[in-house]
Amino acid sequence: MYSFFKWISRISSNQSQKNKRLLSAVKTIVGKKPINLEIYELATKHASVARTSKSGFRESNERLEYLGDAVLGAVIAEYLFKKYPFKDEGFLTEIRSRIVNRESLNDLGRKIGLDVLIEYDANRKNSLSHRSIHGDTLEALVGAVYLDRGFKFCKKFIIKKLIIPYYDLDQIIKNNPNNKSLIIEWAQKENKEVRFEVVEIKNKRHFKEFTVQVFVDDEPVGIGYGTSKKKAEQDAAQKSCEFLDL
Amino acid sequence: MYSFFKWISRISSNQSQKNKRLLSAVKTIVGKKPINLEIYELATKHASVARTSKSGFRESNERLEYLGDAVLGAVIAEYLFKKYPFKDEGFLTEIRSRIVNRESLNDLGRKIGLDVLIEYDANRKNSLSHRSIHGDTLEALVGAVYLDRGFKFCKKFIIKKLIIPYYDLDQIIKNNPNNKSLIIEWAQKENKEVRFEVVEIKNKRHFKEFTVQVFVDDEPVGIGYGTSKKKAEQDAAQKSCEFLDL
């Protein structure tokens, strides 16, 4: 009997350790202590470790992700609307989609340290739904902040803690995903041979870093870096466009 | 000289008449007088009558439409999130898209009376961009309300003045756009011949009303109504599914 109580108390002490860690992480990431810690707990719970509620509903962070995605979209829409008063809605829509695309949110989720908070089933680590786990959790966190502290605070959190420190808007605007096709079209017209080559892949702790070199008629032009082949290619394409004055 | 002043004063009196009309319309639709009437003026200005600002930028309601679309999405996301605590994100996303799809927003824009407020070039009335003019203006209006009165008020406006009075959520949930394919699949399996027939098109003042009848082996099953062939077909499909117990 004594050891049973010890076991129970160890479990509850583990839980309270975990809660303390989450509380302090939320405070660091969001800038204020959670009012309702439970929402943040749910935000970090991947579908692979969903819990079944009393009503039989399987609870994970997917509903919060749906909510956070919508709130993030609205806040960034307004931010760009006000920052670029003389740009049309096509420009605003394009820049917003470059900010909130899956890859970019995944990067951001990792950068703010969500990887140590996410609860998931490690056995299913390589499954499809894990590819975007950091971005999904980031959206769920935004949903949690919105429910916990309201729109005004959540908006400030998104702009001051996510957009301003982690996004270089000038760079994003310059970094046209069509740069690669620009170069290919130019090369066809000029009758030159162009190729994008991955010249290095470094294994960092939580991600890979790709290096891509663009060659025109075997001459190196621009070199680019990124956490995926595609991103490194885009970076290399942009630098090559600058170099070639396209 | 005298007649010049008379002309100027007639123009400004026309403008003030127009402003009064807009002010009273916004008050009726939104529930409160505008603080900044100019934003609402812009919200009703279709791209076909865009004005060129001092900086050379062509101003119409398209930027506000982009903003309003995002705010509307976030508010409805939260509304459904809270209304259906035990439904998963797939359900919530689907129902939201049924509420904010182009056709549904167009209908709503007409119902709240935006047609008399929209400024557009009537010569280009039948062009592609006019097809969704009521829905687009509705989104722009939401953007204007958000900028004029903030998130909290705008959220109340969307829920109390748009969603609750104009959307029957039970009906929307039942009205599965896949009902038509359900019937077709059933008919194939049962070796029956099924057809959807437009049996009447009524010309209403601002829109058409379609009546569609579903026949199974030449026997009439469900009958449906809508402002487009597609909507009437969906309505007829749903009623037929109920009748056939599919």
CSV table of C-alpha atoms in Angstrom, one decimal:
chain,number,residue,atom,x,y,z
A,1,MET,CA,0.0,0.0,0.0
A,2,TYR,CA,2.8,2.3,0.9
A,3,SER,CA,4.5,1.7,-2.4
A,4,PHE,CA,1.2,2.4,-4.2
A,5,PHE,CA,1.0,5.8,-2.7
A,6,LYS,CA,4.6,6.4,-3.5
A,7,TRP,CA,3.9,5.4,-7.1
A,8,ILE,CA,0.9,7.7,-7.3
A,9,SER,CA,2.9,10.6,-5.8
A,10,ARG,CA,5.7,10.0,-8.3
A,11,ILE,CA,3.3,10.2,-11.2
A,12,SER,CA,1.7,13.3,-9.9
A,13,SER,CA,5.1,14.8,-9.2
A,14,ASN,CA,6.2,13.9,-12.8
A,15,GLN,CA,3.0,15.7,-14.0
A,16,SER,CA,3.7,18.7,-11.9
A,17,GLN,CA,7.3,18.8,-13.2
A,18,LYS,CA,6.0,18.7,-16.7
A,19,ASN,CA,3.5,21.4,-16.0
A,20,LYS,CA,6.2,23.6,-14.5
A,21,ARG,CA,8.3,23.1,-17.6
A,22,LEU,CA,5.4,23.9,-19.9
A,23,LEU,CA,4.4,27.0,-17.8
A,24,SER,CA,7.9,28.3,-18.0
A,25,ALA,CA,8.2,27.6,-21.7
A,26,VAL,CA,4.9,29.3,-22.5
A,27,LYS,CA,6.1,32.3,-20.5
A,28,THR,CA,9.3,32.5,-22.5
A,29,ILE,CA,7.7,32.0,-25.9
A,30,VAL,CA,4.5,34.0,-25.4
A,31,GLY,CA,5.8,36.6,-23.0
A,32,LYS,CA,3.2,36.1,-20.3
A,33,LYS,CA,2.3,33.3,-17.9
A,34,PRO,CA,-0.7,31.1,-19.1
A,35,ILE,CA,-4.0,31.8,-17.4
A,36,ASN,CA,-5.3,28.4,-18.4
A,37,LEU,CA,-2.4,26.0,-18.7
A,38,GLU,CA,-4.6,23.1,-19.9
A,39,ILE,CA,-5.2,24.8,-23.3
A,40,TYR,CA,-1.4,24.9,-23.9
A,41,GLU,CA,-1.1,21.3,-22.8
A,42,LEU,CA,-3.6,20.4,-25.5
A,43,ALA,CA,-1.8,22.6,-28.0
A,44,THR,CA,1.3,20.5,-27.6
A,45,LYS,CA,-0.5,17.2,-27.9
A,46,HIS,CA,0.0,15.7,-31.4
A,47,ALA,CA,-2.8,13.4,-32.8
A,48,SER,CA,-0.5,10.4,-32.4
A,49,VAL,CA,-0.9,10.7,-28.6
A,50,ALA,CA,-4.6,12.0,-28.6
A,51,ARG,CA,-6.4,11.3,-25.3
A,52,THR,CA,-10.0,10.1,-25.2
A,53,SER,CA,-12.2,12.5,-23.3
A,54,LYS,CA,-15.2,11.5,-21.1
A,55,SER,CA,-17.5,12.0,-24.0
A,56,GLY,CA,-15.5,9.6,-26.1
A,57,PHE,CA,-14.0,12.4,-28.3
A,58,ARG,CA,-10.3,12.0,-29.1
A,59,GLU,CA,-8.6,15.2,-28.1
A,60,SER,CA,-5.4,16.4,-29.7
A,61,ASN,CA,-4.1,19.8,-31.0
A,62,GLU,CA,-5.8,19.5,-34.3
A,63,ARG,CA,-8.9,21.7,-33.5
A,64,LEU,CA,-6.6,24.3,-32.0
A,65,GLU,CA,-4.5,24.2,-35.1
A,66,TYR,CA,-7.6,24.9,-37.2
A,67,LEU,CA,-8.4,27.9,-35.0
A,68,GLY,CA,-4.8,29.2,-34.8
A,69,ASP,CA,-4.4,29.0,-38.6
A,70,ALA,CA,-7.4,31.3,-39.0
A,71,VAL,CA,-6.3,33.8,-36.4
A,72,LEU,CA,-2.7,33.8,-37.7
A,73,GLY,CA,-4.1,34.5,-41.2
A,74,ALA,CA,-6.2,37.4,-40.0
A,75,VAL,CA,-3.5,39.0,-38.0
A,76,ILE,CA,-0.9,38.8,-40.8
A,77,ALA,CA,-3.5,40.0,-43.3
A,78,GLU,CA,-3.9,43.2,-41.2
A,79,TYR,CA,-0.2,43.6,-40.5
A,80,LEU,CA,0.6,43.6,-44.2
A,81,PHE,CA,-2.5,45.7,-45.1
A,82,LYS,CA,-1.2,48.5,-42.8
A,83,LYS,CA,2.5,48.1,-43.6
A,84,TYR,CA,2.0,48.3,-47.4
A,85,PRO,CA,-0.8,50.9,-47.9
A,86,PHE,CA,-0.1,51.2,-51.6
A,87,LYS,CA,0.2,47.5,-52.6
A,88,ASP,CA,-2.7,45.7,-54.1
A,89,GLU,CA,-4.4,42.6,-52.7
A,90,GLY,CA,-2.5,40.3,-55.0
A,91,PHE,CA,0.8,41.4,-53.5
A,92,LEU,CA,-0.6,41.1,-49.9
A,93,THR,CA,-2.0,37.6,-50.5
A,94,GLU,CA,1.3,36.4,-52.1
A,95,ILE,CA,3.5,37.8,-49.2
A,96,ARG,CA,1.1,36.4,-46.6
A,97,SER,CA,1.3,32.9,-48.2
A,98,ARG,CA,5.1,33.1,-48.2
A,99,ILE,CA,5.0,33.8,-44.5
A,100,VAL,CA,2.4,31.1,-43.5
A,101,ASN,CA,3.4,28.3,-45.8
A,102,ARG,CA,4.0,24.9,-44.2
A,103,GLU,CA,7.8,25.0,-44.6
A,104,SER,CA,8.1,28.5,-43.2
A,105,LEU,CA,5.9,27.7,-40.2
A,106,ASN,CA,7.8,24.5,-39.6
A,107,ASP,CA,11.1,26.4,-39.5
A,108,LEU,CA,9.6,29.0,-37.1
A,109,GLY,CA,8.1,26.3,-34.8
A,110,ARG,CA,11.6,24.8,-34.5
A,111,LYS,CA,13.3,28.1,-34.0
A,112,ILE,CA,11.1,29.1,-31.1
A,113,GLY,CA,11.8,25.8,-29.5
A,114,LEU,CA,8.5,23.9,-29.9
A,115,ASP,CA,10.4,20.6,-30.6
A,116,VAL,CA,11.1,20.0,-26.9
A,117,LEU,CA,7.4,20.7,-26.0
A,118,ILE,CA,5.6,18.6,-28.5
A,119,GLU,CA,4.2,15.3,-27.2
A,120,TYR,CA,4.0,12.7,-29.9
A,121,ASP,CA,4.4,9.0,-30.5
A,122,ALA,CA,8.0,8.6,-31.4
A,123,ASN,CA,7.3,5.2,-33.0
A,124,ARG,CA,5.4,7.0,-35.7
A,125,LYS,CA,8.0,9.7,-36.0
A,126,ASN,CA,8.5,9.3,-39.7
A,127,SER,CA,4.9,9.1,-40.8
A,128,LEU,CA,3.4,11.7,-43.1
A,129,SER,CA,1.6,13.7,-40.4
A,130,HIS,CA,4.9,14.3,-38.6
A,131,ARG,CA,6.5,16.2,-41.4
A,132,SER,CA,4.7,19.4,-40.5
A,133,ILE,CA,4.5,18.7,-36.8
A,134,HIS,CA,6.3,22.0,-35.8
A,135,GLY,CA,4.3,24.2,-38.0
A,136,ASP,CA,1.0,22.5,-36.9
A,137,THR,CA,2.0,22.9,-33.2
A,138,LEU,CA,2.8,26.6,-33.8
A,139,GLU,CA,-0.7,27.2,-35.2
A,140,ALA,CA,-2.2,25.3,-32.3
A,141,LEU,CA,-0.1,27.5,-29.9
A,142,VAL,CA,-1.6,30.6,-31.6
A,143,GLY,CA,-5.1,29.1,-31.1
A,144,ALA,CA,-4.3,28.5,-27.5
A,145,VAL,CA,-2.9,32.1,-26.9
A,146,TYR,CA,-6.1,33.5,-28.6
A,147,LEU,CA,-8.4,31.5,-26.3
A,148,ASP,CA,-6.4,32.1,-23.2
A,149,ARG,CA,-5.7,35.8,-23.6
A,150,GLY,CA,-8.0,37.2,-26.4
A,151,PHE,CA,-7.4,38.7,-29.8
A,152,LYS,CA,-5.5,41.9,-28.8
A,153,PHE,CA,-2.9,40.1,-26.9
A,154,CYS,CA,-2.6,37.3,-29.5
A,155,LYS,CA,-2.1,39.9,-32.2
A,156,LYS,CA,0.7,41.5,-30.3
A,157,PHE,CA,2.2,38.1,-29.6
A,158,ILE,CA,2.2,37.2,-33.4
A,159,ILE,CA,3.6,40.4,-34.5
A,160,LYS,CA,6.2,41.1,-31.8
A,161,LYS,CA,7.3,37.6,-30.9
A,162,LEU,CA,7.0,35.8,-34.3
A,163,ILE,CA,6.9,38.1,-37.3
A,164,ILE,CA,9.3,40.9,-36.4
A,165,PRO,CA,12.1,38.8,-34.9
A,166,TYR,CA,11.9,35.9,-37.3
A,167,TYR,CA,10.9,37.3,-40.7
A,168,ASP,CA,12.9,39.6,-42.9
A,169,LEU,CA,10.0,41.0,-45.1
A,170,ASP,CA,12.3,42.8,-47.6
A,171,GLN,CA,14.0,39.5,-48.1
A,172,ILE,CA,10.7,37.6,-48.5
A,173,ILE,CA,9.5,40.1,-51.0
A,174,LYS,CA,12.7,39.8,-53.0
A,175,ASN,CA,12.7,36.1,-52.7
A,176,ASN,CA,10.3,35.4,-55.6
A,177,PRO,CA,9.6,31.6,-55.9
A,178,ASN,CA,9.5,32.2,-59.6
A,179,ASN,CA,13.2,33.1,-59.7
A,180,LYS,CA,14.1,29.6,-60.7
A,181,SER,CA,11.8,29.6,-63.7
A,182,LEU,CA,13.1,33.1,-64.6
A,183,ILE,CA,16.6,31.7,-64.9
A,184,ILE,CA,15.5,28.6,-66.8
A,185,GLU,CA,13.6,30.8,-69.3
A,186,TRP,CA,16.5,33.2,-69.7
A,187,ALA,CA,18.9,30.3,-70.3
A,188,GLN,CA,16.6,28.8,-73.0
A,189,LYS,CA,16.4,32.1,-74.7
A,190,GLU,CA,20.2,32.7,-74.5
A,191,ASN,CA,20.8,29.1,-75.5
A,192,LYS,CA,22.8,28.3,-72.4
A,193,GLU,CA,22.8,25.2,-70.2
A,194,VAL,CA,21.7,25.8,-66.6
A,195,ARG,CA,21.7,23.4,-63.7
A,196,PHE,CA,20.9,23.5,-59.9
A,197,GLU,CA,23.1,21.2,-58.0
A,198,VAL,CA,23.0,20.2,-54.3
A,199,VAL,CA,26.7,20.5,-53.3
A,200,GLU,CA,26.4,19.9,-49.6
A,201,ILE,CA,23.9,18.6,-47.0
A,202,LYS,CA,24.9,19.3,-43.3
A,203,ASN,CA,23.1,17.4,-40.5
A,204,LYS,CA,22.3,19.9,-37.8
A,205,ARG,CA,20.7,18.8,-34.5
A,206,HIS,CA,17.1,19.1,-35.5
A,207,PHE,CA,17.2,19.7,-39.2
A,208,LYS,CA,19.4,19.5,-42.3
A,209,GLU,CA,21.0,22.4,-44.1
A,210,PHE,CA,21.2,22.2,-47.9
A,211,THR,CA,23.6,24.1,-50.1
A,212,VAL,CA,22.7,24.5,-53.7
A,213,GLN,CA,24.9,25.9,-56.4
A,214,VAL,CA,23.6,27.3,-59.8
A,215,PHE,CA,25.8,26.6,-62.8
A,216,VAL,CA,25.4,28.3,-66.2
A,217,ASP,CA,27.4,26.6,-68.9
A,218,ASP,CA,29.4,24.9,-66.1
A,219,GLU,CA,30.3,28.3,-64.6
A,220,PRO,CA,29.1,28.7,-60.9
A,221,VAL,CA,26.7,31.7,-60.6
A,222,GLY,CA,24.7,32.0,-57.3
A,223,ILE,CA,25.0,29.8,-54.2
A,224,GLY,CA,22.1,29.3,-51.7
A,225,TYR,CA,21.3,27.8,-48.4
A,226,GLY,CA,18.1,26.4,-46.8
A,227,THR,CA,16.6,23.7,-44.6
A,228,SER,CA,15.2,21.9,-47.7
A,229,LYS,CA,16.5,21.4,-51.2
A,230,LYS,CA,13.6,23.6,-52.5
A,231,LYS,CA,14.5,26.4,-50.1
A,232,ALA,CA,18.2,26.3,-50.9
A,233,GLU,CA,17.3,26.3,-54.6
A,234,GLN,CA,15.1,29.4,-54.2
A,235,ASP,CA,17.9,31.2,-52.3
A,236,ALA,CA,20.4,30.2,-55.0
A,237,ALA,CA,18.0,31.3,-57.8
A,238,GLN,CA,17.5,34.7,-56.2
A,239,LYS,CA,21.2,35.3,-55.8
A,240,SER,CA,21.7,34.2,-59.4
A,241,CYS,CA,19.0,36.5,-60.6
A,242,GLU,CA,20.8,39.4,-58.8
A,243,PHE,CA,24.1,38.3,-60.3
A,244,LEU,CA,22.7,38.0,-63.8
A,245,ASP,CA,20.6,41.1,-63.5
A,246,LEU,CA,17.4,39.3,-64.4
B,1,MET,CA,-20.0,82.7,-62.4
B,2,TYR,CA,-23.2,82.4,-60.5
B,3,SER,CA,-24.1,79.2,-62.3
B,4,PHE,CA,-20.6,77.7,-61.7
B,5,PHE,CA,-21.2,78.1,-57.9
B,6,LYS,CA,-24.6,76.6,-58.3
B,7,TRP,CA,-23.1,73.7,-60.2
B,8,ILE,CA,-20.4,73.2,-57.5
B,9,SER,CA,-23.0,73.4,-54.7
B,10,ARG,CA,-25.2,70.9,-56.6
B,11,ILE,CA,-22.3,68.4,-56.8
B,12,SER,CA,-21.5,68.8,-53.1
B,13,SER,CA,-25.1,68.5,-52.2
B,14,ASN,CA,-25.3,65.3,-54.2
B,15,GLN,CA,-22.2,64.0,-52.4
B,16,SER,CA,-23.7,64.9,-49.0
B,17,GLN,CA,-26.9,63.1,-50.0
B,18,LYS,CA,-24.9,60.0,-50.9
B,19,ASN,CA,-23.0,60.2,-47.7
B,20,LYS,CA,-26.2,60.4,-45.7
B,21,ARG,CA,-27.6,57.4,-47.5
B,22,LEU,CA,-24.4,55.4,-46.9
B,23,LEU,CA,-24.4,56.4,-43.2
B,24,SER,CA,-27.9,55.4,-42.7
B,25,ALA,CA,-27.4,52.1,-44.6
B,26,VAL,CA,-24.3,51.2,-42.6
B,27,LYS,CA,-26.2,52.0,-39.4
B,28,THR,CA,-29.0,49.6,-40.4
B,29,ILE,CA,-26.7,46.8,-41.6
B,30,VAL,CA,-23.9,47.0,-39.0
B,31,GLY,CA,-26.0,48.2,-36.0
B,32,LYS,CA,-23.9,51.3,-35.2
B,33,LYS,CA,-23.1,54.6,-37.0
B,34,PRO,CA,-19.7,54.6,-38.7
B,35,ILE,CA,-16.9,56.5,-37.0
B,36,ASN,CA,-15.0,56.9,-40.2
B,37,LEU,CA,-17.5,57.0,-43.1
B,38,GLU,CA,-14.7,57.1,-45.7
B,39,ILE,CA,-13.7,53.4,-45.1
B,40,TYR,CA,-17.2,52.3,-45.8
B,41,GLU,CA,-17.3,54.5,-49.0
B,42,LEU,CA,-14.2,52.7,-50.1
B,43,ALA,CA,-15.7,49.3,-49.2
B,44,THR,CA,-18.5,49.9,-51.7
B,45,LYS,CA,-16.3,51.0,-54.5
B,46,HIS,CA,-15.8,48.2,-57.0
B,47,ALA,CA,-12.6,48.0,-59.0
B,48,SER,CA,-14.4,49.1,-62.2
B,49,VAL,CA,-14.8,52.6,-60.6
B,50,ALA,CA,-11.4,52.7,-58.8
B,51,ARG,CA,-10.2,56.2,-58.0
B,52,THR,CA,-6.5,57.2,-58.4
B,53,SER,CA,-5.1,58.5,-55.1
B,54,LYS,CA,-2.6,61.3,-54.9
B,55,SER,CA,0.2,58.8,-54.8
B,56,GLY,CA,-1.0,57.3,-58.0
B,57,PHE,CA,-2.4,54.2,-56.4
B,58,ARG,CA,-5.8,53.0,-57.8
B,59,GLU,CA,-8.1,52.6,-54.8
B,60,SER,CA,-11.1,50.3,-54.8
B,61,ASN,CA,-12.5,47.8,-52.3
B,62,GLU,CA,-10.1,45.0,-53.2
B,63,ARG,CA,-7.7,45.5,-50.4
B,64,LEU,CA,-10.5,45.7,-47.8
B,65,GLU,CA,-12.0,42.5,-49.4
B,66,TYR,CA,-8.6,40.7,-48.7
B,67,LEU,CA,-8.7,41.9,-45.1
B,68,GLY,CA,-12.4,41.2,-44.5
B,69,ASP,CA,-12.0,37.7,-46.0
B,70,ALA,CA,-9.3,36.9,-43.3
B,71,VAL,CA,-11.3,38.4,-40.4
B,72,LEU,CA,-14.5,36.6,-41.5
B,73,GLY,CA,-12.6,33.4,-41.7
B,74,ALA,CA,-11.2,33.8,-38.2
B,75,VAL,CA,-14.5,34.8,-36.6
B,76,ILE,CA,-16.4,31.9,-38.2
B,77,ALA,CA,-13.5,29.5,-37.3
B,78,GLU,CA,-13.9,30.4,-33.6
B,79,TYR,CA,-17.7,30.4,-33.7
B,80,LEU,CA,-17.8,26.9,-35.0
B,81,PHE,CA,-14.9,25.8,-32.7
B,82,LYS,CA,-17.0,26.8,-29.7
B,83,LYS,CA,-20.4,25.7,-31.0
B,84,TYR,CA,-19.2,22.2,-31.8
B,85,PRO,CA,-16.7,21.2,-29.1
B,86,PHE,CA,-16.8,17.5,-30.0
B,87,LYS,CA,-16.3,17.8,-33.8
B,88,ASP,CA,-13.0,17.4,-35.4
B,89,GLU,CA,-11.1,20.0,-37.5
B,90,GLY,CA,-12.2,18.3,-40.8
B,91,PHE,CA,-15.9,18.9,-39.9
B,92,LEU,CA,-15.2,22.5,-38.8
B,93,THR,CA,-13.2,23.3,-42.0
B,94,GLU,CA,-15.9,21.8,-44.2
B,95,ILE,CA,-18.8,23.7,-42.5
B,96,ARG,CA,-16.8,27.0,-42.6
B,97,SER,CA,-16.2,26.6,-46.3
B,98,ARG,CA,-19.9,26.0,-46.9
B,99,ILE,CA,-20.6,29.3,-45.1
B,100,VAL,CA,-18.0,31.5,-46.8
B,101,ASN,CA,-18.1,30.1,-50.3
B,102,ARG,CA,-18.5,32.6,-53.1
B,103,GLU,CA,-22.1,31.7,-53.8
B,104,SER,CA,-23.2,31.8,-50.3
B,105,LEU,CA,-21.5,35.2,-49.6
B,106,ASN,CA,-23.1,36.6,-52.8
B,107,ASP,CA,-26.5,35.5,-51.6
B,108,LEU,CA,-25.9,37.1,-48.2
B,109,GLY,CA,-24.6,40.3,-49.7
B,110,ARG,CA,-27.8,40.6,-51.7
B,111,LYS,CA,-30.0,39.8,-48.8
B,112,ILE,CA,-28.5,42.5,-46.5
B,113,GLY,CA,-29.1,45.0,-49.3
B,114,LEU,CA,-25.6,45.7,-50.6
B,115,ASP,CA,-26.8,45.8,-54.2
B,116,VAL,CA,-28.1,49.4,-53.8
B,117,LEU,CA,-24.8,50.6,-52.2
B,118,ILE,CA,-22.2,49.2,-54.5
B,119,GLU,CA,-20.6,51.6,-56.9
B,120,TYR,CA,-19.6,50.0,-60.2
B,121,ASP,CA,-19.3,50.7,-63.9
B,122,ALA,CA,-22.6,49.5,-65.2
B,123,ASN,CA,-21.2,49.1,-68.7
B,124,ARG,CA,-19.0,46.3,-67.4
B,125,LYS,CA,-21.8,44.7,-65.5
B,126,ASN,CA,-21.6,41.3,-67.2
B,127,SER,CA,-17.9,40.9,-66.9
B,128,LEU,CA,-16.4,38.1,-64.9
B,129,SER,CA,-15.4,40.3,-62.0
B,130,HIS,CA,-19.0,41.3,-61.5
B,131,ARG,CA,-20.2,37.8,-60.9
B,132,SER,CA,-19.1,37.8,-57.3
B,133,ILE,CA,-19.6,41.5,-56.7
B,134,HIS,CA,-22.0,41.2,-53.7
B,135,GLY,CA,-19.9,38.6,-51.9
B,136,ASP,CA,-16.7,40.6,-52.5
B,137,THR,CA,-18.4,43.8,-51.2
B,138,LEU,CA,-19.6,41.9,-48.2
B,139,GLU,CA,-16.1,40.9,-47.4
B,140,ALA,CA,-14.9,44.5,-47.9
B,141,LEU,CA,-17.6,45.7,-45.5
B,142,VAL,CA,-16.4,43.3,-42.9
B,143,GLY,CA,-12.9,44.7,-43.4
B,144,ALA,CA,-14.3,48.2,-43.0
B,145,VAL,CA,-16.1,47.3,-39.8
B,146,TYR,CA,-13.0,45.7,-38.4
B,147,LEU,CA,-10.8,48.8,-39.1
B,148,ASP,CA,-13.5,51.2,-38.0
B,149,ARG,CA,-14.6,49.5,-34.7
B,150,GLY,CA,-12.1,46.8,-33.9
B,151,PHE,CA,-12.1,43.1,-33.6
B,152,LYS,CA,-14.6,42.7,-30.7
B,153,PHE,CA,-17.3,44.7,-32.4
B,154,CYS,CA,-16.7,43.2,-35.8
B,155,LYS,CA,-17.0,39.7,-34.3
B,156,LYS,CA,-20.3,40.6,-32.8
B,157,PHE,CA,-21.5,42.1,-36.1
B,158,ILE,CA,-20.5,38.9,-38.0
B,159,ILE,CA,-22.2,36.5,-35.6
B,160,LYS,CA,-25.3,38.5,-34.6
B,161,LYS,CA,-26.1,40.3,-37.9
B,162,LEU,CA,-24.8,37.8,-40.5
B,163,ILE,CA,-24.5,34.2,-39.2
B,164,ILE,CA,-27.4,33.8,-36.8
B,165,PRO,CA,-30.1,35.6,-38.9
B,166,TYR,CA,-29.1,34.2,-42.3
B,167,TYR,CA,-27.6,30.8,-41.8
B,168,ASP,CA,-29.4,27.7,-40.7
B,169,LEU,CA,-26.4,25.6,-39.5
B,170,ASP,CA,-28.4,22.4,-39.1
B,171,GLN,CA,-29.5,22.7,-42.7
B,172,ILE,CA,-25.9,23.5,-43.8
B,173,ILE,CA,-24.6,20.4,-42.0
B,174,LYS,CA,-27.3,18.2,-43.6
B,175,ASN,CA,-26.8,19.8,-47.0
B,176,ASN,CA,-23.9,17.7,-48.0
B,177,PRO,CA,-22.6,18.8,-51.4
B,178,ASN,CA,-21.9,15.1,-52.0
B,179,ASN,CA,-25.5,14.2,-51.9
B,180,LYS,CA,-25.7,14.3,-55.7
B,181,SER,CA,-22.9,11.7,-56.1
B,182,LEU,CA,-24.5,9.7,-53.3
B,183,ILE,CA,-27.7,9.4,-55.4
B,184,ILE,CA,-25.8,8.7,-58.7
B,185,GLU,CA,-23.7,5.9,-57.0
B,186,TRP,CA,-26.9,4.4,-55.5
B,187,ALA,CA,-28.6,4.5,-58.8
B,188,GLN,CA,-25.7,2.7,-60.6
B,189,LYS,CA,-25.7,0.0,-57.9
B,190,GLU,CA,-29.4,-0.5,-58.1
B,191,ASN,CA,-29.3,-0.3,-61.9
B,192,LYS,CA,-31.7,2.6,-62.0
B,193,GLU,CA,-31.6,5.6,-64.3
B,194,VAL,CA,-31.4,9.0,-62.5
B,195,ARG,CA,-31.6,12.5,-63.9
B,196,PHE,CA,-31.5,16.1,-62.5
B,197,GLU,CA,-33.8,18.4,-64.6
B,198,VAL,CA,-34.2,22.2,-64.4
B,199,VAL,CA,-38.0,22.4,-64.5
B,200,GLU,CA,-38.3,26.2,-64.0
B,201,ILE,CA,-36.2,29.4,-63.9
B,202,LYS,CA,-37.9,32.5,-62.4
B,203,ASN,CA,-36.5,35.9,-63.0
B,204,LYS,CA,-36.6,37.8,-59.7
B,205,ARG,CA,-35.6,41.4,-59.4
B,206,HIS,CA,-31.9,40.9,-58.6
B,207,PHE,CA,-31.4,37.2,-59.2
B,208,LYS,CA,-32.8,34.1,-60.7
B,209,GLU,CA,-34.5,31.2,-58.9
B,210,PHE,CA,-33.9,27.7,-60.3
B,211,THR,CA,-36.2,24.7,-59.6
B,212,VAL,CA,-34.6,21.3,-60.1
B,213,GLN,CA,-36.5,18.0,-60.0
B,214,VAL,CA,-34.7,14.7,-59.5
B,215,PHE,CA,-36.2,11.7,-61.4
B,216,VAL,CA,-35.4,8.1,-60.7
B,217,ASP,CA,-36.6,5.8,-63.6
B,218,ASP,CA,-38.8,8.8,-64.7
B,219,GLU,CA,-40.5,8.9,-61.3
B,220,PRO,CA,-40.1,12.3,-59.6
B,221,VAL,CA,-38.3,12.1,-56.3
B,222,GLY,CA,-37.0,15.3,-54.6
B,223,ILE,CA,-37.5,18.9,-55.8
B,224,GLY,CA,-35.1,21.7,-54.9
B,225,TYR,CA,-34.7,25.5,-55.2
B,226,GLY,CA,-31.8,27.8,-55.4
B,227,THR,CA,-30.3,30.9,-57.0
B,228,SER,CA,-28.2,28.8,-59.3
B,229,LYS,CA,-28.6,25.5,-61.1
B,230,LYS,CA,-25.9,24.0,-58.8
B,231,LYS,CA,-27.6,25.2,-55.6
B,232,ALA,CA,-31.0,24.0,-56.7
B,233,GLU,CA,-29.5,20.6,-57.7
B,234,GLN,CA,-27.9,20.3,-54.2
B,235,ASP,CA,-31.2,21.1,-52.5
B,236,ALA,CA,-33.0,18.6,-54.7
B,237,ALA,CA,-30.3,16.0,-54.1
B,238,GLN,CA,-30.6,16.5,-50.3
B,239,LYS,CA,-34.4,16.1,-50.4
B,240,SER,CA,-34.0,13.0,-52.6
B,241,CYS,CA,-31.5,11.5,-50.2
B,242,GLU,CA,-34.0,12.0,-47.4
B,243,PHE,CA,-36.8,10.5,-49.4
B,244,LEU,CA,-34.7,7.5,-50.5
B,245,ASP,CA,-33.3,7.1,-47.1
B,246,LEU,CA,-29.7,7.2,-48.4
